[in-house]
Coordinates of C-alpha atoms in Angstrom, one line a residue:
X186 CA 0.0 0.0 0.0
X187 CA 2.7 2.7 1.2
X188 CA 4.7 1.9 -2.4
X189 CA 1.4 2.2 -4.7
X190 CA 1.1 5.7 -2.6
X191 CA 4.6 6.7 -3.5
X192 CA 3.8 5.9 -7.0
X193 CA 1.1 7.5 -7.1
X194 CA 3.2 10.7 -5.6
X195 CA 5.7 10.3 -8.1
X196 CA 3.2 10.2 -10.9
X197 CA 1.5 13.4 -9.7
X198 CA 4.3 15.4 -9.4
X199 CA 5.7 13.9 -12.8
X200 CA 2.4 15.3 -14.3
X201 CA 3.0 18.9 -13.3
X202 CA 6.7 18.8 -13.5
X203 CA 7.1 22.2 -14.1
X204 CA 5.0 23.3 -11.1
X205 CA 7.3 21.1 -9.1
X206 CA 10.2 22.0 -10.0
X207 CA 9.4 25.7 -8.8
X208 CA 7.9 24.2 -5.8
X209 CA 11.1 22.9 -4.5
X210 CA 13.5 25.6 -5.7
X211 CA 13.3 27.1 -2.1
X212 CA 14.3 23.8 -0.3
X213 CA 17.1 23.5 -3.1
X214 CA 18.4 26.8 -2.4
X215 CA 18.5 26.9 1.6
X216 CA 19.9 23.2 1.7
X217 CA 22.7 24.2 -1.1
X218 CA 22.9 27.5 1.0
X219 CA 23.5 25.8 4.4
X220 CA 25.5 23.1 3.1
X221 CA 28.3 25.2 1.0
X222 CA 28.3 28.1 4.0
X223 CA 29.0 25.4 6.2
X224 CA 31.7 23.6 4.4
X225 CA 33.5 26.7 3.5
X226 CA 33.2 28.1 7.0
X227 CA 35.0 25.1 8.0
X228 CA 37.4 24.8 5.6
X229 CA 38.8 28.3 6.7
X230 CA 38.3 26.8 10.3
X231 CA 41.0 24.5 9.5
X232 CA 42.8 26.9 8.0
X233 CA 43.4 28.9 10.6
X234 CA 44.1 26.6 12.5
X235 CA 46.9 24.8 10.6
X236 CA 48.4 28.8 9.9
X237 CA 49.3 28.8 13.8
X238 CA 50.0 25.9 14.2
X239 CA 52.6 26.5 11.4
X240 CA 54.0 29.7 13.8
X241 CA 55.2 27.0 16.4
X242 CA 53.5 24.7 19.0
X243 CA 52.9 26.5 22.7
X244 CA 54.3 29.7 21.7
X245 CA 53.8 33.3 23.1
X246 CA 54.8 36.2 22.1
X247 CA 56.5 39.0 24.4
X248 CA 56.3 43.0 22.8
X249 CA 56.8 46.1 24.2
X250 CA 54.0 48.4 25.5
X251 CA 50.5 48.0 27.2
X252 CA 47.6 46.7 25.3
X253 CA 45.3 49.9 24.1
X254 CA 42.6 50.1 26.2
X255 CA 39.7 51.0 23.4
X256 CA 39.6 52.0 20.1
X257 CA 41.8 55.3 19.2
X258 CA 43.3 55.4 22.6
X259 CA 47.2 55.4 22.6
X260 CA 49.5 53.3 24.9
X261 CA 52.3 55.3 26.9
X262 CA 55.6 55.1 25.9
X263 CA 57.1 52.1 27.3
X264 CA 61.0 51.1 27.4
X265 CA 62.1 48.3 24.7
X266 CA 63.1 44.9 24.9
X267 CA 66.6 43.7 24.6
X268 CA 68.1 40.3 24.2
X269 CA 69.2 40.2 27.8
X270 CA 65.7 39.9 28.7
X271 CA 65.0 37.0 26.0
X272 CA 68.2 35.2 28.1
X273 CA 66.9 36.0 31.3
X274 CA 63.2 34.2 30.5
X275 CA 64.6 31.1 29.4
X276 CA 66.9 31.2 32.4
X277 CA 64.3 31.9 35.3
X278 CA 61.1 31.0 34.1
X279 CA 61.0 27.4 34.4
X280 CA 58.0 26.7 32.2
X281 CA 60.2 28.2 29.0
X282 CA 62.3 25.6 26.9
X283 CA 63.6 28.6 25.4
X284 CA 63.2 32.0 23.7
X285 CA 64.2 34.0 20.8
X286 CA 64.7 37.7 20.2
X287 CA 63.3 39.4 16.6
X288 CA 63.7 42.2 14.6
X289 CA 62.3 42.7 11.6
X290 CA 62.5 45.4 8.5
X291 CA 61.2 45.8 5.2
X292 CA 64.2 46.0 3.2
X293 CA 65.4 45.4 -1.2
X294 CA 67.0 42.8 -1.9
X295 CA 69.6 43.0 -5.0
X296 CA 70.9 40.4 -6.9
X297 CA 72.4 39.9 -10.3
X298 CA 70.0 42.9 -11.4
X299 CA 66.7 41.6 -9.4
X300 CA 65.9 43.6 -7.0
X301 CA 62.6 42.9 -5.1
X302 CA 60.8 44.2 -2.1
X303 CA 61.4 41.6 1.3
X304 CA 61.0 41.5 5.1
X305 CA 64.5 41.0 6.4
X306 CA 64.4 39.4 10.3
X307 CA 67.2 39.6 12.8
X308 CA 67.3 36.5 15.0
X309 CA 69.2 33.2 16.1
X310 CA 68.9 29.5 15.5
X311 CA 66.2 29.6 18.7
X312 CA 63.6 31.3 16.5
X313 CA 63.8 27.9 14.1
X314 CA 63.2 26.0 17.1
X315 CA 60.1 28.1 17.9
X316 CA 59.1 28.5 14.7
X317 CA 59.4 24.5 13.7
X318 CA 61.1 25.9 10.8
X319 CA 63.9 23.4 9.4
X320 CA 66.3 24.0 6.8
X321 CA 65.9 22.6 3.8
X322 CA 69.1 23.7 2.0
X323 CA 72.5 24.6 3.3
X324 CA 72.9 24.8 7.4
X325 CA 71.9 27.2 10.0
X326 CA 74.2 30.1 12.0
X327 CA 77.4 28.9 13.5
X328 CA 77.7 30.4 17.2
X329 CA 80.8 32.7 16.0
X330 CA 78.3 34.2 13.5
X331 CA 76.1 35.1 16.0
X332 CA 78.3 36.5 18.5
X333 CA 80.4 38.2 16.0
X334 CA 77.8 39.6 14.1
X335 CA 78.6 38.0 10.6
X336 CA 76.4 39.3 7.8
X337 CA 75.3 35.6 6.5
X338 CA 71.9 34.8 5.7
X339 CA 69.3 32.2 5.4
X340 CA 66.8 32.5 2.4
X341 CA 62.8 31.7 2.9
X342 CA 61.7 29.5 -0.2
X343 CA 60.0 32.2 -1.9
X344 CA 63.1 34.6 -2.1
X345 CA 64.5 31.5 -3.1
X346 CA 62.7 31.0 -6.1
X347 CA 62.6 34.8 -7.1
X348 CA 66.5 35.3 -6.6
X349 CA 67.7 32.6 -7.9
X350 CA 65.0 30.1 -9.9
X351 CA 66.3 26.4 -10.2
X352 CA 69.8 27.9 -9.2
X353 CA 71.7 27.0 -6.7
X354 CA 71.7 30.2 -3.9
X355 CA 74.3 28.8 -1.5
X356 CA 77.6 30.8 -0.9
X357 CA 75.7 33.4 -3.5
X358 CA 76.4 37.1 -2.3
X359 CA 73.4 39.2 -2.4
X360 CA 72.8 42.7 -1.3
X361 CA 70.6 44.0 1.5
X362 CA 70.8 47.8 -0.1
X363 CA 74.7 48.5 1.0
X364 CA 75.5 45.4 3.1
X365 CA 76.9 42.5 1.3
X366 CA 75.4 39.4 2.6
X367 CA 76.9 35.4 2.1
X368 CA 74.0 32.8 1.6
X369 CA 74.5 29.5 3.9
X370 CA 70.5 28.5 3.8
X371 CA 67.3 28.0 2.5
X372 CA 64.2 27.3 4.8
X373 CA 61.1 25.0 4.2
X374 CA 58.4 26.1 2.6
X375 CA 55.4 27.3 4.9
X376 CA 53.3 28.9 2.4
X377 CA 50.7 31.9 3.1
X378 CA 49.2 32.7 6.1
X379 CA 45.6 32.5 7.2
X380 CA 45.9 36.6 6.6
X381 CA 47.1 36.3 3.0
X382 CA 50.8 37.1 4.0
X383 CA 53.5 34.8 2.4
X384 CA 55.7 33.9 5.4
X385 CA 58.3 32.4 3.0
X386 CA 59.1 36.0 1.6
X387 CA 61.7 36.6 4.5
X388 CA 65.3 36.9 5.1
X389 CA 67.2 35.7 8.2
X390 CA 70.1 37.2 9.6
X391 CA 72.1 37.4 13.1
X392 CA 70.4 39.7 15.3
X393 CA 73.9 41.1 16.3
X394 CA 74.4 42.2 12.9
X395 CA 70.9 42.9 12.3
X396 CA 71.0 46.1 15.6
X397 CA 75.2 47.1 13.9
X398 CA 74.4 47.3 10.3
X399 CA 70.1 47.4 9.8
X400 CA 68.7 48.8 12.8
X401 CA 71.6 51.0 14.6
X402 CA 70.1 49.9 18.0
X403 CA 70.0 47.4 20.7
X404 CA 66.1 47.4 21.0
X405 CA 64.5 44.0 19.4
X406 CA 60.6 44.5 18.5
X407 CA 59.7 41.1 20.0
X408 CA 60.7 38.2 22.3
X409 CA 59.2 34.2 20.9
X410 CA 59.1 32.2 23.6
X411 CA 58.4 28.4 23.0
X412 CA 56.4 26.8 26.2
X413 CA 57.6 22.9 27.9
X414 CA 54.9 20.5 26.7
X415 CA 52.7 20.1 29.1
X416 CA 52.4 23.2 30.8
X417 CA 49.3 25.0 30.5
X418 CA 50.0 28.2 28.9
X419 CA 48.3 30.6 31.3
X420 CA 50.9 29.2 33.7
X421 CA 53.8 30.6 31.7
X422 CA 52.3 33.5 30.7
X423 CA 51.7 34.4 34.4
X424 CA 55.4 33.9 35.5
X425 CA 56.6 35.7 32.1
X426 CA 54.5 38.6 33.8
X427 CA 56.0 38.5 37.3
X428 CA 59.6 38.4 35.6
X429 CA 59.2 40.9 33.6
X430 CA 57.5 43.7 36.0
X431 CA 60.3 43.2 38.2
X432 CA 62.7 43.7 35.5
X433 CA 60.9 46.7 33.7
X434 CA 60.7 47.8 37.7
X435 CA 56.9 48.1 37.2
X436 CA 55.2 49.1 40.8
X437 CA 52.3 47.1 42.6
X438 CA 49.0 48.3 41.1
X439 CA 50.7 49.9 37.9
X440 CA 49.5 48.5 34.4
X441 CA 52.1 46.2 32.6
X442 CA 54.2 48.5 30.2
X443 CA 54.5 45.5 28.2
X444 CA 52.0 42.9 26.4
X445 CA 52.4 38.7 26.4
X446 CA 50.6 37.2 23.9
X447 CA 49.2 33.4 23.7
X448 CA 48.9 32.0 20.2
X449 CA 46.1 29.1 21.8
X450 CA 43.9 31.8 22.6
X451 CA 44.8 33.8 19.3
X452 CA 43.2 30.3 18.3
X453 CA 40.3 30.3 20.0
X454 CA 39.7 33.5 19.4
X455 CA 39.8 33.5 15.6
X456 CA 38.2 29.9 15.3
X457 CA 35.6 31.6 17.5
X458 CA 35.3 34.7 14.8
X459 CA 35.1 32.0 11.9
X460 CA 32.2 29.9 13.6
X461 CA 29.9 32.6 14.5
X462 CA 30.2 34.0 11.0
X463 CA 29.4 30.8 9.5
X464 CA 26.4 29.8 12.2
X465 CA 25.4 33.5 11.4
X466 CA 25.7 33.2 7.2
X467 CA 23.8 29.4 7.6
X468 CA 20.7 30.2 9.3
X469 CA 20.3 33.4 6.8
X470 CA 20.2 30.9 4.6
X471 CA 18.0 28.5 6.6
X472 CA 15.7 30.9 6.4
X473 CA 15.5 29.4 2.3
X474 CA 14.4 26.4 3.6
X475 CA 11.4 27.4 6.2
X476 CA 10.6 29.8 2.3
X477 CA 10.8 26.6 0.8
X478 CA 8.3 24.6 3.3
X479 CA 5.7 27.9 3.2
X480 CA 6.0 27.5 -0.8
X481 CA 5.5 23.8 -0.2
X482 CA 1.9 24.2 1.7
X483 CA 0.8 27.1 -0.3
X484 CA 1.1 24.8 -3.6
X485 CA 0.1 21.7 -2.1
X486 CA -3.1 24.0 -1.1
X487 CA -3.5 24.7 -4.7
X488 CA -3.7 20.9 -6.0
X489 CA -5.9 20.0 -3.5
X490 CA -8.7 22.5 -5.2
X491 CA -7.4 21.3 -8.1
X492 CA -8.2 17.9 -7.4
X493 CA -11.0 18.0 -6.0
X494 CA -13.0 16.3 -8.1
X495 CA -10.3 13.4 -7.9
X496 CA -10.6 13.2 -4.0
X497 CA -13.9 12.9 -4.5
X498 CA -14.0 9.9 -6.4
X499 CA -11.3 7.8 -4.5
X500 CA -13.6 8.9 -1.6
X501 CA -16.7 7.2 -3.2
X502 CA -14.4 4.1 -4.6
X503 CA -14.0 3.2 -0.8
X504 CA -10.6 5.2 0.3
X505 CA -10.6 6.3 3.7
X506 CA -9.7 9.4 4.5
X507 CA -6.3 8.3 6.0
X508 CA -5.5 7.2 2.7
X509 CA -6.2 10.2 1.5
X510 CA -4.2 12.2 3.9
X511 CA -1.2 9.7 3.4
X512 CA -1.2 10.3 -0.5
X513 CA -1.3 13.8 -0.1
X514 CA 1.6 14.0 2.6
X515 CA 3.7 11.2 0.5
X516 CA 3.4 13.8 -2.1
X517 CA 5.0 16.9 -0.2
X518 CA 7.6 14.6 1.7
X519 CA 9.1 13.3 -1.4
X520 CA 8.8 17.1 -3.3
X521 CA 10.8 17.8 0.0
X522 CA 13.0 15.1 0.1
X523 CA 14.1 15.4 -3.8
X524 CA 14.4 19.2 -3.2
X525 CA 17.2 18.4 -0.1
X526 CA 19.1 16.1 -2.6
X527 CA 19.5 18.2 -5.6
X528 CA 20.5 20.8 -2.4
X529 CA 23.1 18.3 -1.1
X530 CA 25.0 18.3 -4.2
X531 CA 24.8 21.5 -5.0
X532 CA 25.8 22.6 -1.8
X533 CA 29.0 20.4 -2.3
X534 CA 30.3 21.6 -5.1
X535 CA 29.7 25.5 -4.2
X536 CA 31.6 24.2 -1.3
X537 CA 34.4 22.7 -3.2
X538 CA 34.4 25.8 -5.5
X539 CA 34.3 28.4 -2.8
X540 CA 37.6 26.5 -1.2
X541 CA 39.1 26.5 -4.3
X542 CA 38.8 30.3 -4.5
X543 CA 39.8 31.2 -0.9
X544 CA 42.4 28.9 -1.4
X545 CA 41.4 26.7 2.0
X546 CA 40.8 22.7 2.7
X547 CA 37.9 21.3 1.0
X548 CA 36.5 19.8 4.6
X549 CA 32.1 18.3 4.1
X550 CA 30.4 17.7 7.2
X551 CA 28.9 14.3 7.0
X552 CA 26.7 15.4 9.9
X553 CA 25.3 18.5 8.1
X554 CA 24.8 16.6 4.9
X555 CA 22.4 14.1 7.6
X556 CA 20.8 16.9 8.9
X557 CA 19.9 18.6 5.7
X558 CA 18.3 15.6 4.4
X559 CA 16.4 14.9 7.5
X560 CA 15.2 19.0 7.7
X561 CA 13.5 18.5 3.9
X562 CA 11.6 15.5 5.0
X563 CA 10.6 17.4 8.4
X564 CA 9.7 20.3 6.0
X565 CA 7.7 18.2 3.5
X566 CA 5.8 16.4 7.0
X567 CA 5.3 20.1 8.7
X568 CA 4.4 22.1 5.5
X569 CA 2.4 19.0 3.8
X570 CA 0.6 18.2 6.4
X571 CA -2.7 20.9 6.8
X572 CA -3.0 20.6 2.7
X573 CA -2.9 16.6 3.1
X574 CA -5.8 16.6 6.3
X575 CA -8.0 19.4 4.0
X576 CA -7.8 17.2 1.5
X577 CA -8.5 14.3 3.5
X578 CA -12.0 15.9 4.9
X579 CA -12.9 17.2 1.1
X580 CA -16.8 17.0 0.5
X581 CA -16.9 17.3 -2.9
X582 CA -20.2 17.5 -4.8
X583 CA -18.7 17.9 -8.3
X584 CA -16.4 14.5 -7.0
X585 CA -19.4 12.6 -5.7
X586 CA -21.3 13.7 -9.0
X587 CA -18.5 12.0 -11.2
X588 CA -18.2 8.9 -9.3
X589 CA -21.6 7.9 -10.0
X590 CA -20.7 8.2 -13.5
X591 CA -17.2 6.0 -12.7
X592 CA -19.6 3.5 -10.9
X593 CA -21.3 3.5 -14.5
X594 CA -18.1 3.3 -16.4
X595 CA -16.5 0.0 -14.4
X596 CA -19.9 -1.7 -14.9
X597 CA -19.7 -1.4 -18.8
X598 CA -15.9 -2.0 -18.8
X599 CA -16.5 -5.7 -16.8
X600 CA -19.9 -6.1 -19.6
X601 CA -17.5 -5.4 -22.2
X602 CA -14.9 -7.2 -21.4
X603 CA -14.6 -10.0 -23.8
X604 CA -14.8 -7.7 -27.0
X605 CA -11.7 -5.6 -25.2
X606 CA -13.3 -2.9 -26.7
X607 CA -10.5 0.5 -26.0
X608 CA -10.7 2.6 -23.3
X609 CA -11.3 6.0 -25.5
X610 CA -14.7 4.3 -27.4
X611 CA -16.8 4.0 -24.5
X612 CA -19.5 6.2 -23.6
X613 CA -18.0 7.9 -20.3
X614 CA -19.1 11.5 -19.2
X615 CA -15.6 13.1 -19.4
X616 CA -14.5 16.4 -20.8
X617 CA -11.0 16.6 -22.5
X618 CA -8.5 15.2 -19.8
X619 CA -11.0 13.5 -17.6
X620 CA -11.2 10.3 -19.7
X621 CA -8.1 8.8 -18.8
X622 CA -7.9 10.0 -15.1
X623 CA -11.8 8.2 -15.1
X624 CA -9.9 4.5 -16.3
X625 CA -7.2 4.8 -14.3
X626 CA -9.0 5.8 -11.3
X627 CA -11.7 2.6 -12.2
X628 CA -8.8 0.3 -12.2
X629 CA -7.5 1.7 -8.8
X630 CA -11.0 1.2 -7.5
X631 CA -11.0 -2.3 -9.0
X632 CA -7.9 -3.4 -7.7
X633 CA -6.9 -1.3 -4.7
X634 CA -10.2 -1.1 -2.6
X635 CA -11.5 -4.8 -3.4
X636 CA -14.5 -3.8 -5.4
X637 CA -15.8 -7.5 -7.4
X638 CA -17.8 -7.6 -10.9
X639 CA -20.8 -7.9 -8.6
X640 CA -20.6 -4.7 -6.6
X641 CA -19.4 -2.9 -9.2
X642 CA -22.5 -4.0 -11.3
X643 CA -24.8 -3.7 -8.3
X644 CA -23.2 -0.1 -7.8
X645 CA -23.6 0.6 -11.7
X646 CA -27.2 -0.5 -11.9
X647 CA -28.4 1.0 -9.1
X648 CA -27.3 4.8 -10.1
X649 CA -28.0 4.0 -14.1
X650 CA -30.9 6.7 -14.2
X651 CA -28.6 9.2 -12.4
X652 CA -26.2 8.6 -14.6
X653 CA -28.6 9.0 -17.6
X654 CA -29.3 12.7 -16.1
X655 CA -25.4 13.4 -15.9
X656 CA -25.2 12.8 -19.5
X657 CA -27.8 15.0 -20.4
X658 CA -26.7 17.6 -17.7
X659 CA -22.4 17.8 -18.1
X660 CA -22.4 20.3 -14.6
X661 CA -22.4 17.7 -11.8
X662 CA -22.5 20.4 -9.6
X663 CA -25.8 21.6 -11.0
X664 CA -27.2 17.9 -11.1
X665 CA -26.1 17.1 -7.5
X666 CA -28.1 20.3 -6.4
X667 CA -31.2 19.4 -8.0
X668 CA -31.0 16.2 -7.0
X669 CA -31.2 17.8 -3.2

C-alpha cells in the first residue's frame, strides 16, 4: 500500500513537472545555501588553525607596550626589549624551553639585477626551534656568526625561487641595499598565512648584525618564547609577567608597560570569529528552507482545489480518509525530500568551489549533509501536512457527482470485457483530460479497494438513471443540487 502511494506521488508530481520544479527551488536553495556556508566556514576553520599551528606549537609572544585600552586610545611610551631579557626568561622561568629575540624590516633585496621588495628578520637558531622551521638547504648560523655579528643569511623558499630560480643560492652574495650578505641556507616552505601574507618571503640574519648594520640599536621589536609540553600556557604566561614587572621595575598596582601574547587563545579566538560568522551566514540561509516549506503548503493548497473532483471519487471508490491524507503528505515529503538532494549536491560543489577560490581545505560535514536531508523530509511532513488533512476531509459535490458516472463506467468496462473494446470508445461522461484519469481511477477502484464484478454491477445499476441525467446535464455540480 505505502509503495502504490509513493507511486502515485511520483506520478502526480511527474504530471506537473514544471510546477514542481518551482515548488522545490526554495528547499534546493537553503539546503545548497547551508551546506556550502557550512563547508566553506570550516574549511577556513581548518585553516586557521593549521596557519598557527605552522608559527610553532605552545608559543607566546613578548612585545613592548600596554595593550590599548579602546579604540583610538594610545599606549604610553614604554621602554624596549633587549636580548638580555630573551636570556633572562629562558633562564628563570622554568615553564620556557627557550626563547628568541626578533627584529624585523622591510628592506630590497639585489641580486644579479633583481631587486625585489622583502621583510629581512634579525634573530638566532632559537627562533627555528620556535618557529618549527627546518632548513631545507645549506645549514643554519654557527655560534661565531652570532656573537660576532657575521652578515650571512638564510633565504625563505619564496626569495629562493625569485633570486635565484632552479639555481643553486648557497655561498651566493646578495645585497641587502649597502650590506653585502653570504648565503649558507634556505628554509622549508610554509606557504601563506591564514591573513594572506606569504611567510616564506623573509630573510634571516644574526640579530647582532641585524641592531650594527640594519637597525643602529640594541632594541628588538619582540621576544618568541616556545612553552615545555605540558604546561598550561596561562601558567607561563603568568610567570613571564611577574619576571618581567620586576625587571621593567613596574610598581604594585601599575598597568604592565609591556603585552604577552598566547597563540592558543589567538586560536580560540579567531576559530571563535570564523564559527559565528558561519552559524550567522547558515541560518540566513536556513531561512530558504522554512521559504521553501511555506512554498511547499501554499502549492500543495492549490492541487488540493485542483483535485478536488479526484478526491472525491477515490472517496466514493472506498478510500478512507487516512488514505487520503497519506497520499497527499507522500506527495509533499518526497517534493521535499528530492528538493534536499538536488541541495546536497549542490551545496557540495559550491563548497568545493568556494575552497578553491579562498584557497582553503575542502572539509564536508557528513553530519550537516544528515541533517539537511532529514530537515527537507521534516519540512515536506510540517508544511504537507494541513493541505494533506484538507484534503483528507474534502466533500466534494462535483467528485461525488463524477463517481456515479465512474460507478457507471466500471460496470460497462467488466460487460464489455470480452470484446476488449478501448478505453477511449466508450460512452464515459468526461471532458477533454478526464477520460483517462476516469480508467485509471476505475482500475485503482477495482484493484486497490476490493470492489468485485458484482458490486461494481450492483453499484452501476443502481445509479444507471442518475447517470442517464449526468449525460444530459455535463455540470455535476448543478445535477447534484437538484438532486437535493
Amino acid at each position: 500500500m505505502l509503495w502504490e502511494t509513493i507511486r502515485l506521488a511520483l506520478s502526480a508530481i511527474w504530471r506537473n513537472a514544471m510546477r514542481s520544479v518551482l515548488t522545490v527551488l526554495g528547499i534546493v536553495i537553503g539546503v545548497a545555501a547551508v551546506i556550502g556556508l557550512v563547508t566553506i566556514g570550516q574549511g577556513s576553520t581548518q585553516q586557521v588553525q593549521s596557519d598557527v599551528a605552522s608559527l610553532g606549537s605552545n608559543m607566546l609572544i613578548l612585545r613592548s607596550g600596554a595593550p590599548a585600552q579602546g579604540m583610538g586610545s594610545r599606549a604610553p611610551p614604554a621602554p624596549s626589549l633587549s636580548i638580555k631579557d630573551a636570556g633572562a626568561i629562558e633562564a628563570e622561568v622554568a615553564s620556557v624551553v627557550t626563547a628568541s629575540p626578533i627584529s624585523s624590516r622591510p628592506m630590497v633585496v639585489i641580486f644579479a639585477g633583481s631587486s625585489p621588495d622583502t621583510t629581512v628578520t634579525g634573530t638566532d637558531n632559537r627562533y627555528l626551534v620556535i618557529r618549527d622551521w627546518a632548513i631545507a638547504e645549506g645549514r643554519d648560523f654557527y655560534d661565531s656568526e652570532l656573537r660576532s655579528g657575521a652578515t650571512s643569511c638564510i633565504l625563505g623558499a619564496t626569495m629562493r625561487k625569485t633570486l635565484f630560480g632552479s639555481g643553486d643560492p648557497l655561498d651566493a652574495v646578495i645585497r641587502l641595499k649597502a650590506i653585502s650578505c653570504r648565503v649558507i641556507g634556505v628554509l622549508q616552505a610554509k606557504g601563506a598565512s591564514s591573513m594572506g601574507m606569504d611567510q616564506d618571503d623573509v630573510i634571516l640574519m644574526p640579530i647582532r648584525a641585524f641592531q650594527r648594520r640594519i637597525s643602529g640599536s640594541r632594541d628588538v621589536d619582540a621576544i618568541y618564547i616556545s612553552v615545555r609540553d605540558g604546561v598550561e600556557p596561562v601558567r607561563a604566561k603568568a610567570e613571564i609577567e611577574r619576571l618581567m614587572r620586576e625587571r621593567r621595575r613596574v610598581a604594585p598596582g601599575d598597568a604592565d608597560d609591556f603585552n604577552v601574547f598566547d597563540m592558543e587563545q589567538i586560536t580560540t579566538m579567531l576559530t571563535g570569529v570564523t564559527n559565528i560568522l558561519t552559524g550567522l551566514l547558515s541560518a540566513v540561509a536556513g531561512v530558504s528552507l522554512l521559504v521553501g516549506g511555506i512554498g511547499i503548503m501554499n502549492i500543495m493548497l492549490v492541487s488540493v482545489t485542483e483535485r478536488t473532483r479526484e478526491i472525491g471519487i477515490r472517496l466514493a471508490v472506498g478510500a478512507s480518509q487516512r488514505q487520503v491524507l497519506l497520499q497527499f503528505l507522500v506527495e509533499s515529503v518526497v517534493l521535499s525530500l528530492l528538493g534536499g538532494a538536488i541541495g546536497i549536491v549542490l551545496g557540495l560543489a559550491l563548497g568545493f568551489v568556494g575552497a578553491r577560490a579562498l584557497s582553503t581545505p575542502f572539509v564536508p560535514d557528513l553530519g550537516i549533509i544528515l541533517l539537511a536531508s532529514v530537515f527537507s523530509g521534516l519540512v515536506g511532513v510540517v508544511f504537507g501536512y494541513f493541505p494533506a488533512r484538507r484534503a483528507a476531509r474534502t466533500r466534494s459535490d462535483r467528485g461525488a457527482a463524477l463517481s456515479i458516472a465512474l460507478c457507471h463506467l466500471l460496470g460497462l468496462m467488466l460487460r464489455r470485457k470480452q470484446t476488449r473494446k478501448p478505453h477511449r470508445q466508450l460512452d464515459v461522461p468526461a471532458r477533454n483530460g478526464e477520460r483517462a484519469f476516469l480508467f485509471q481511477a476505475g482500475e485503482q477502484a477495482r484493484h486497490g479497494f476490493g470492489l468485485n464484478a458484482d458490486q461494481i454491477r450492483q453499484i452501476g445499476s443502481r445509479h444507471r438513471q442518475m447517470h442517464l441525467h449526468l449525460l444530459a446535464n455535463p455540470d455535476p455540480m448543478r445535477f447534484h443540487q437538484a438532486q437535493q
